[in-house]
CSV table of C-alpha atoms in Angstrom, one decimal:
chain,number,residue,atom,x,y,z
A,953,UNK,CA,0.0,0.0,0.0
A,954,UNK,CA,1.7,3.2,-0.9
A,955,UNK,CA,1.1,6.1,1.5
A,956,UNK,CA,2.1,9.4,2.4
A,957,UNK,CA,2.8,10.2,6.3
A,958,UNK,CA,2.5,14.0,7.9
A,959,UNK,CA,3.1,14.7,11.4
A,960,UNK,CA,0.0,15.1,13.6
A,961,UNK,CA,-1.1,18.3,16.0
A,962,UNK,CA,1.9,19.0,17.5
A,963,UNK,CA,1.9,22.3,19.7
A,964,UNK,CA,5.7,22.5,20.0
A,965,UNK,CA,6.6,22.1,16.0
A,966,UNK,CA,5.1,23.5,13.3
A,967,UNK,CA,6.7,24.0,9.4
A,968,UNK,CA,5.4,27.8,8.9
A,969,UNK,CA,6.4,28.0,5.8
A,970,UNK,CA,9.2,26.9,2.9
A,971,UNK,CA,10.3,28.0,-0.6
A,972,UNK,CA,13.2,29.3,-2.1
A,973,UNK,CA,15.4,26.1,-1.2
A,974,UNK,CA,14.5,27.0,2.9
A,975,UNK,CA,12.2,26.2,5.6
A,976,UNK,CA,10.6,28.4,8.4
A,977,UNK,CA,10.1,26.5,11.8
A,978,UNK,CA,8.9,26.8,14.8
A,979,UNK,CA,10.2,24.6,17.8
A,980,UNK,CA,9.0,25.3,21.2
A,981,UNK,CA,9.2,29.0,21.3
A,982,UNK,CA,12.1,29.8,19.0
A,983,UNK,CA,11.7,30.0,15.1
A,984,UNK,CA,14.4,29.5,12.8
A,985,UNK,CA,15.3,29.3,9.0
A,986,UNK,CA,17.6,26.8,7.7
A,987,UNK,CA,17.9,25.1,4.1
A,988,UNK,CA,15.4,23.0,2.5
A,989,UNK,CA,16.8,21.8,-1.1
A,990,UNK,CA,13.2,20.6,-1.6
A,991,UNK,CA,11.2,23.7,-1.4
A,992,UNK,CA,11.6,24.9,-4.8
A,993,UNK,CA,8.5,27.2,-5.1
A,994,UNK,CA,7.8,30.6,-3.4
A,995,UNK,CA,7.8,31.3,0.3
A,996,UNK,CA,3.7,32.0,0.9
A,997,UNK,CA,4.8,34.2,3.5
A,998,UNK,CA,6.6,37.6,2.6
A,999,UNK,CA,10.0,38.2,3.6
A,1000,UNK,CA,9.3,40.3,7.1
A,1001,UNK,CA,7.7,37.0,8.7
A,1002,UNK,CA,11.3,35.3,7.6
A,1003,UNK,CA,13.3,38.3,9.2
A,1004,UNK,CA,11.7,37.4,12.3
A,1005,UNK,CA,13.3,33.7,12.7
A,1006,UNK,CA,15.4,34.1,15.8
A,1007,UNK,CA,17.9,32.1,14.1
A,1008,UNK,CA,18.7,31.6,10.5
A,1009,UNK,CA,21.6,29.3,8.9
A,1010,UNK,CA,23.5,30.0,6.0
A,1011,UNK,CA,25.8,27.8,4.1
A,1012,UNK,CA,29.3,27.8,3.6
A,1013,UNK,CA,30.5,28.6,-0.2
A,1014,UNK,CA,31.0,24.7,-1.8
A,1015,UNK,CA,29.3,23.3,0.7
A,1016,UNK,CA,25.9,21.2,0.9
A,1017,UNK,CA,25.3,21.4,4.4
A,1018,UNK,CA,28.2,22.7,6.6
A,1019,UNK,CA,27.4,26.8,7.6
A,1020,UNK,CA,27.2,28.6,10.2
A,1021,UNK,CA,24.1,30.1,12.7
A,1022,UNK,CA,23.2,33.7,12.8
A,1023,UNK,CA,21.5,33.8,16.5
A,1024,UNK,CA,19.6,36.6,17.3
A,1025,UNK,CA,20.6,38.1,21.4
A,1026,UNK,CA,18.6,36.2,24.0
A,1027,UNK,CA,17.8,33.3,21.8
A,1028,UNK,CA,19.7,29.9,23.2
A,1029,UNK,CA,21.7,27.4,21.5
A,1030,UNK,CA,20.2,24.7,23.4
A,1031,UNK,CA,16.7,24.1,24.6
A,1032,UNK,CA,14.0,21.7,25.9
A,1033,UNK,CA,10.8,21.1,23.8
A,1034,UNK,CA,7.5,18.4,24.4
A,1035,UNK,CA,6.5,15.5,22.3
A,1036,UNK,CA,3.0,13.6,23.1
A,1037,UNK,CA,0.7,12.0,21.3
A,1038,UNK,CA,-1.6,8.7,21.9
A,1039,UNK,CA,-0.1,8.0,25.4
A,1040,UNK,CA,3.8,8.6,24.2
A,1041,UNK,CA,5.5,11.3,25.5
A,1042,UNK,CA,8.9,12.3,25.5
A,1043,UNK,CA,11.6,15.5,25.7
A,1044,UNK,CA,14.1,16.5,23.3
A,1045,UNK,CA,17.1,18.5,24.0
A,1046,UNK,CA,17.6,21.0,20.8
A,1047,UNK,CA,20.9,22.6,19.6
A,1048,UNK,CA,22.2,24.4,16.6
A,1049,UNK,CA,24.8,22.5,14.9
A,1050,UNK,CA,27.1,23.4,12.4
A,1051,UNK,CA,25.5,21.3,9.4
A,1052,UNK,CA,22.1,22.6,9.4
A,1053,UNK,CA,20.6,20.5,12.1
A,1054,UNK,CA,18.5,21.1,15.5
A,1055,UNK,CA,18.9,17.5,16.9
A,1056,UNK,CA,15.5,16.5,15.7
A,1057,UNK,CA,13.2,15.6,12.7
A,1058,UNK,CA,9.8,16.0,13.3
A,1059,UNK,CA,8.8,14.4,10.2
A,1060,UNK,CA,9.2,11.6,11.7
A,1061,UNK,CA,6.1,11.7,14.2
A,1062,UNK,CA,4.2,8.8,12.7
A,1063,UNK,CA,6.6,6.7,12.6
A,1064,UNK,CA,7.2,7.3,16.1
A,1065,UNK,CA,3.9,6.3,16.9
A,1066,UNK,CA,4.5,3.2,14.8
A,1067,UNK,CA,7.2,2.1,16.9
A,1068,UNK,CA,5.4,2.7,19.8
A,1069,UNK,CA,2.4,0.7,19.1
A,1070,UNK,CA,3.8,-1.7,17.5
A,1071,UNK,CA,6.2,-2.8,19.9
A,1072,UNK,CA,3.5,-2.8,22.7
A,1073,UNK,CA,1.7,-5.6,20.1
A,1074,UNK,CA,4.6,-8.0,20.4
A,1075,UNK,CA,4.2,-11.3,21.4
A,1076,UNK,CA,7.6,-11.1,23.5
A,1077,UNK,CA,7.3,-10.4,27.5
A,1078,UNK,CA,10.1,-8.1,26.7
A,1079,UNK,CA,10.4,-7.2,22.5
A,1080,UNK,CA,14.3,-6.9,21.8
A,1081,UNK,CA,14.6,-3.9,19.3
A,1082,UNK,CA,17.6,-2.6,17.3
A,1083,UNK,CA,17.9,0.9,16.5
A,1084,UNK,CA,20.5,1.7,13.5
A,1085,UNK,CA,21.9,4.9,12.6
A,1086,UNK,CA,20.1,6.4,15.3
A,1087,UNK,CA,21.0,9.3,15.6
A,1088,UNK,CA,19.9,11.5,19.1
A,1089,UNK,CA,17.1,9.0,19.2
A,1090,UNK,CA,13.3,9.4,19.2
A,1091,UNK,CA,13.0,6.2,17.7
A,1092,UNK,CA,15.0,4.8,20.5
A,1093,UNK,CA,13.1,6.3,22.9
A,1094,UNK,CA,9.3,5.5,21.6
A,1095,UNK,CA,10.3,1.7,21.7
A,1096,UNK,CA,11.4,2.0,25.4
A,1097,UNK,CA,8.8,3.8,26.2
A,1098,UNK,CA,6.6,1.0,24.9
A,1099,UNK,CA,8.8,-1.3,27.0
A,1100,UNK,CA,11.1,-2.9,24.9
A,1101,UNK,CA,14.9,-4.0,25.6
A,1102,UNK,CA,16.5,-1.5,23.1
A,1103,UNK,CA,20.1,-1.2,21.3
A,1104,UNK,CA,20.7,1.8,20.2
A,1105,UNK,CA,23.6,2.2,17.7
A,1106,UNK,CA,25.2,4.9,16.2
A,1107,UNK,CA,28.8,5.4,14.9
A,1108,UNK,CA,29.1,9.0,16.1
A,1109,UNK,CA,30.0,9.1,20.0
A,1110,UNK,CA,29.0,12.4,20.9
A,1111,UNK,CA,25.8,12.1,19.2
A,1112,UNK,CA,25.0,9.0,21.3
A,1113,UNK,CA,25.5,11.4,24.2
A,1114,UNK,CA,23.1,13.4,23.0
A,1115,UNK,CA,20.8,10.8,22.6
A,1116,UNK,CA,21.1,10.0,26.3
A,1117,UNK,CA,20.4,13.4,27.3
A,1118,UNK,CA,16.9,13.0,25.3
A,1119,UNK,CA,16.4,9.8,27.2
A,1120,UNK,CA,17.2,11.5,30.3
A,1121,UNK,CA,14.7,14.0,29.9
A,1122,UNK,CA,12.2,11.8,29.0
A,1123,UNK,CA,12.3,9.8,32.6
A,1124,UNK,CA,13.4,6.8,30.9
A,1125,UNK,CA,16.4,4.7,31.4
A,1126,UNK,CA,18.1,1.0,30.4
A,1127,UNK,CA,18.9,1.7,26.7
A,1128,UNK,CA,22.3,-0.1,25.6
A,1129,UNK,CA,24.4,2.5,23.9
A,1130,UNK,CA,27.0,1.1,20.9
A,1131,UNK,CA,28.6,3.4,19.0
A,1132,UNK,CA,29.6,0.8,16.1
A,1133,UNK,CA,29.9,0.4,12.4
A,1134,UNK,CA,26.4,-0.3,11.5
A,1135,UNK,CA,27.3,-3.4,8.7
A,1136,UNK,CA,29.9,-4.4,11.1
A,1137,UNK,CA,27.8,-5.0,14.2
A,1138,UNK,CA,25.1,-6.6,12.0
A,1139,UNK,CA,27.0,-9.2,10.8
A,1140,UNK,CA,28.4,-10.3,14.1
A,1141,UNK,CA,24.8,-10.7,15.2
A,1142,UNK,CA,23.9,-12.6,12.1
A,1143,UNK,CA,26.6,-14.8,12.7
A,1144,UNK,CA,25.6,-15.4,16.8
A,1145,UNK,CA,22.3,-16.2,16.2
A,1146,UNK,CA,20.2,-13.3,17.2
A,1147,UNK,CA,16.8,-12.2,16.7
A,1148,UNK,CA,15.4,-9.0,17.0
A,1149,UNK,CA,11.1,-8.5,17.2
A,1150,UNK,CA,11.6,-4.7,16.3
A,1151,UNK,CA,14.3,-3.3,13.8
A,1152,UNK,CA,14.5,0.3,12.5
A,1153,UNK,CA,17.0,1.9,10.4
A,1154,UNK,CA,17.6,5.5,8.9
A,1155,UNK,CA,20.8,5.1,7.2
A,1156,UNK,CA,22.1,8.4,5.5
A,1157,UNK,CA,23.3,8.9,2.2
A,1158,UNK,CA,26.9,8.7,3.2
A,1159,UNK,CA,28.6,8.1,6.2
A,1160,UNK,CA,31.9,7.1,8.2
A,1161,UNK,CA,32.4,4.5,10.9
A,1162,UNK,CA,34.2,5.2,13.6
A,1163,UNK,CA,36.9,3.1,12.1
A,1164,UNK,CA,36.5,5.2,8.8
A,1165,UNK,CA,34.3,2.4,7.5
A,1166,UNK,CA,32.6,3.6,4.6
A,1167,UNK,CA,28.9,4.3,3.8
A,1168,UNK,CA,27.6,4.6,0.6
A,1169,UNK,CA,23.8,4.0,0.6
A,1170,UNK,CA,23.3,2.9,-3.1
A,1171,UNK,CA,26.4,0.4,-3.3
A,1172,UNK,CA,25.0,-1.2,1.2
A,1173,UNK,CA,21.5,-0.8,1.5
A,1174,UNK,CA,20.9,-4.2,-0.3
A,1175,UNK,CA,23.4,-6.3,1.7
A,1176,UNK,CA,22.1,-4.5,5.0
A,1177,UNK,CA,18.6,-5.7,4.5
A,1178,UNK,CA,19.6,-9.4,3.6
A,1179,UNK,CA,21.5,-8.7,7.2
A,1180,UNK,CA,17.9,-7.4,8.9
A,1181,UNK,CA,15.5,-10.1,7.3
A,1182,UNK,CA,18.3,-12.6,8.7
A,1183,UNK,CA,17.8,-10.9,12.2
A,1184,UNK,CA,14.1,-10.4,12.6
A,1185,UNK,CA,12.4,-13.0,14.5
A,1186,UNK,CA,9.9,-14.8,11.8
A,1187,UNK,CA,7.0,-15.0,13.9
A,1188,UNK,CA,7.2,-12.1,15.9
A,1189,UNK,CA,8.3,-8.8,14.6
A,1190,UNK,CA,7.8,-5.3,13.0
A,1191,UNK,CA,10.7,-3.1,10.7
A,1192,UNK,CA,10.9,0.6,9.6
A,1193,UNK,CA,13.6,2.1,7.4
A,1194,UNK,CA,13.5,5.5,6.5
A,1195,UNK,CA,15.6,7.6,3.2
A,1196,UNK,CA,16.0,11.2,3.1
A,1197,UNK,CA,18.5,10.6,-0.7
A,1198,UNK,CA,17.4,13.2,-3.2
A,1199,UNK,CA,16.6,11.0,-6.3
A,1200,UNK,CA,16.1,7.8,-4.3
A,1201,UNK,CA,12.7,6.4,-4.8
A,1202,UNK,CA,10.0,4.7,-3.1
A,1203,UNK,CA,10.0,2.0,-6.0
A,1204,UNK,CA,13.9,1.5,-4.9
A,1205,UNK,CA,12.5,0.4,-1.7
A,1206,UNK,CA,9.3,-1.4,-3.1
A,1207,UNK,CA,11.6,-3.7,-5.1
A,1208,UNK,CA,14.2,-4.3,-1.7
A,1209,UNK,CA,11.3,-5.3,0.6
A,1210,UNK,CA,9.8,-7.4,-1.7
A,1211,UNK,CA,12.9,-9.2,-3.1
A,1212,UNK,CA,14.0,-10.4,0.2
A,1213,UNK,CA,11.4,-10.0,3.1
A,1214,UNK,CA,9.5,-13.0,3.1
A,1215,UNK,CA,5.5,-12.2,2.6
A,1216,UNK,CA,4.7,-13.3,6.5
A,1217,UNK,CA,3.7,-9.7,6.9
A,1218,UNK,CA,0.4,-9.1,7.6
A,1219,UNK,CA,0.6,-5.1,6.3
A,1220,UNK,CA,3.2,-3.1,4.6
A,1221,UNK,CA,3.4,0.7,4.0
A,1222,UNK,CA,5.9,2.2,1.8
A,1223,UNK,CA,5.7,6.1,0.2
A,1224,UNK,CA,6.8,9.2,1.5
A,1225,UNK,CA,6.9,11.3,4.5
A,1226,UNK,CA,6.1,15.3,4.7
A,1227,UNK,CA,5.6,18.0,6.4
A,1228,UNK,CA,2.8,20.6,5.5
A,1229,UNK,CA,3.6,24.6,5.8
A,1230,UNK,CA,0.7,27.3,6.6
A,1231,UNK,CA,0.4,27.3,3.1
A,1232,UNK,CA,-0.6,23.9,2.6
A,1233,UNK,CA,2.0,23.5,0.4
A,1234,UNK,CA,3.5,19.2,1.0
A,1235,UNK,CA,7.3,19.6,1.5
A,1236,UNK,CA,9.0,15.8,0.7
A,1237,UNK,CA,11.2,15.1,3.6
A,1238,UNK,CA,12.2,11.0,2.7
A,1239,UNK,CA,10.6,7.7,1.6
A,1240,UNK,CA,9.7,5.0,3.9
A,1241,UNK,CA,9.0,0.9,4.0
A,1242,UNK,CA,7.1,-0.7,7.2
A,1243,UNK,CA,5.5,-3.4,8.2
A,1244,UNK,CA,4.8,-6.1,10.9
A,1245,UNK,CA,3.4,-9.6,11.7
């Protein structure tokens, strides 16, 4: 079933508006205005309402995504805002980084809620779930929320730290913390024997171990889901990936999943994810496959 996901009411995020390759934001109390390579149309809102962001990135010359932060006096460069929705809640620590990012993608809302309810649908007393590329975490957190035993991995150490600090904040605890080569640690598990009822992955474009292993999303993703169908318990399970790859389609996906996931799924989603601005225009933030037993 092809589908399209946008985040739900949300009173501490809200896209106000996008176009001219950036987005307008609003987290908690502070706005800001960052890059969007997406949002090729016209901002709906004139250029005053942008002036007002409290803080607004701009790239370095040759650069894609490194840049630095114009912040506005009395604005912070770290702050606390409030997820909740359907009995999940959970607290994410914010900060301006130097490539474009806050910490967070909000996007990602519904499938937050899909972890979360889908882990508290396992069979298992206590659902085992992996978490790859994770990043600071919200996917992390809405499985241990739901209860599971989760491994959280990420080949960036100080961005696990972050990560902590969300889970922290959240009033949870017990997550196992790796920071690993994603393909690495994979097949070491494949090769002990484990099983997993709950895998999610959002692997980037490109990446680095933190060996210098390299990532290359076109020339991995096909091995690393032979690794994950090897991993997933066959009775008992669900699985996510999400793709933010300019050019990288859904269909890409459709043909993965159904090549080498067996068809013991009751359900599977796969389409795209976006966010919607004031203007109603649909900005495309990534593709997505899930499903579950």
């Amino acid at each position: 079933m092809y589908s399209f996901l946008t985040t739900g009411n949300w009173p501490d995020y809200e896209l106000i508006d996008s176009g001219n390759f950036e987005k307008l934001e609003r987290f908690g109390k502070h706005v800001l205005a960052r890059p969007e390579p997406q949002a090729i149309w016209d901002p709906h809102l004139p250029a005053s309402e942008w002036q007002r962001a409290n803080a607004t990135f701009t790239r370095e010359k040759g650069s894609q995504e490194k840049g630095q932060w114009k912040i506005k006096p009395g604005t912070p460069e770290q702050w606390i805002i409030n997820y909740g929705q359907d009995g999940l809640k959970l607290r994410f620590r914010l900060g301006m980084s130097s490539f474009k990012h806050v910490g967070l993608f909000p996007e990602q809302d519904p499938n937050w809620q899909f972890i979360y309810q889908q882990t508290k649908q396992r069979k298992a007393a206590v659902p085992r779930v992996l978490n790859l590329f994770a990043y600071t975490g919200a996917a992390t957190l809405a499985a241990r929320a739901a209860g599971a035993d989760v491994t959280h991995l990420d080949s960036v150490k100080q961005v696990n730290f972050w990560a902590r600090d969300n889970m922290e904040a959240s009033n949870l605890d017990g997550v196992r913390w790796l920071v690993e080569d994603a393909m690495k640690y994979v097949q070491r598990e494949v090769k002990r024997g484990n099983k997993y009822q709950g895998l999610i992955l959002d692997p980037p474009a490109y990446g680095r171990g933190p060996n210098g292993e390299k990532w290359q999303l076109e020339d991995e993703l096909n091995e690393m889901l032979k690794l994950c169908q090897q991993l997933l318990d066959p009775a008992d399970h669900f699985f996510l990936i999400n793709l933010y790859s300019l050019g990288f389609s859904a269909l890409i996906l459709d043909n993965l999943v159904t090549e080498i996931f067996p068809k013991t799924h009751q359900t599977r989603e796969i389409g795209e994810i976006y966010l919607h601005d004031r203007g109603q225009r649909k900005l495309p933030l990534g593709t997505f496959c899930r499903f579950a037993t």
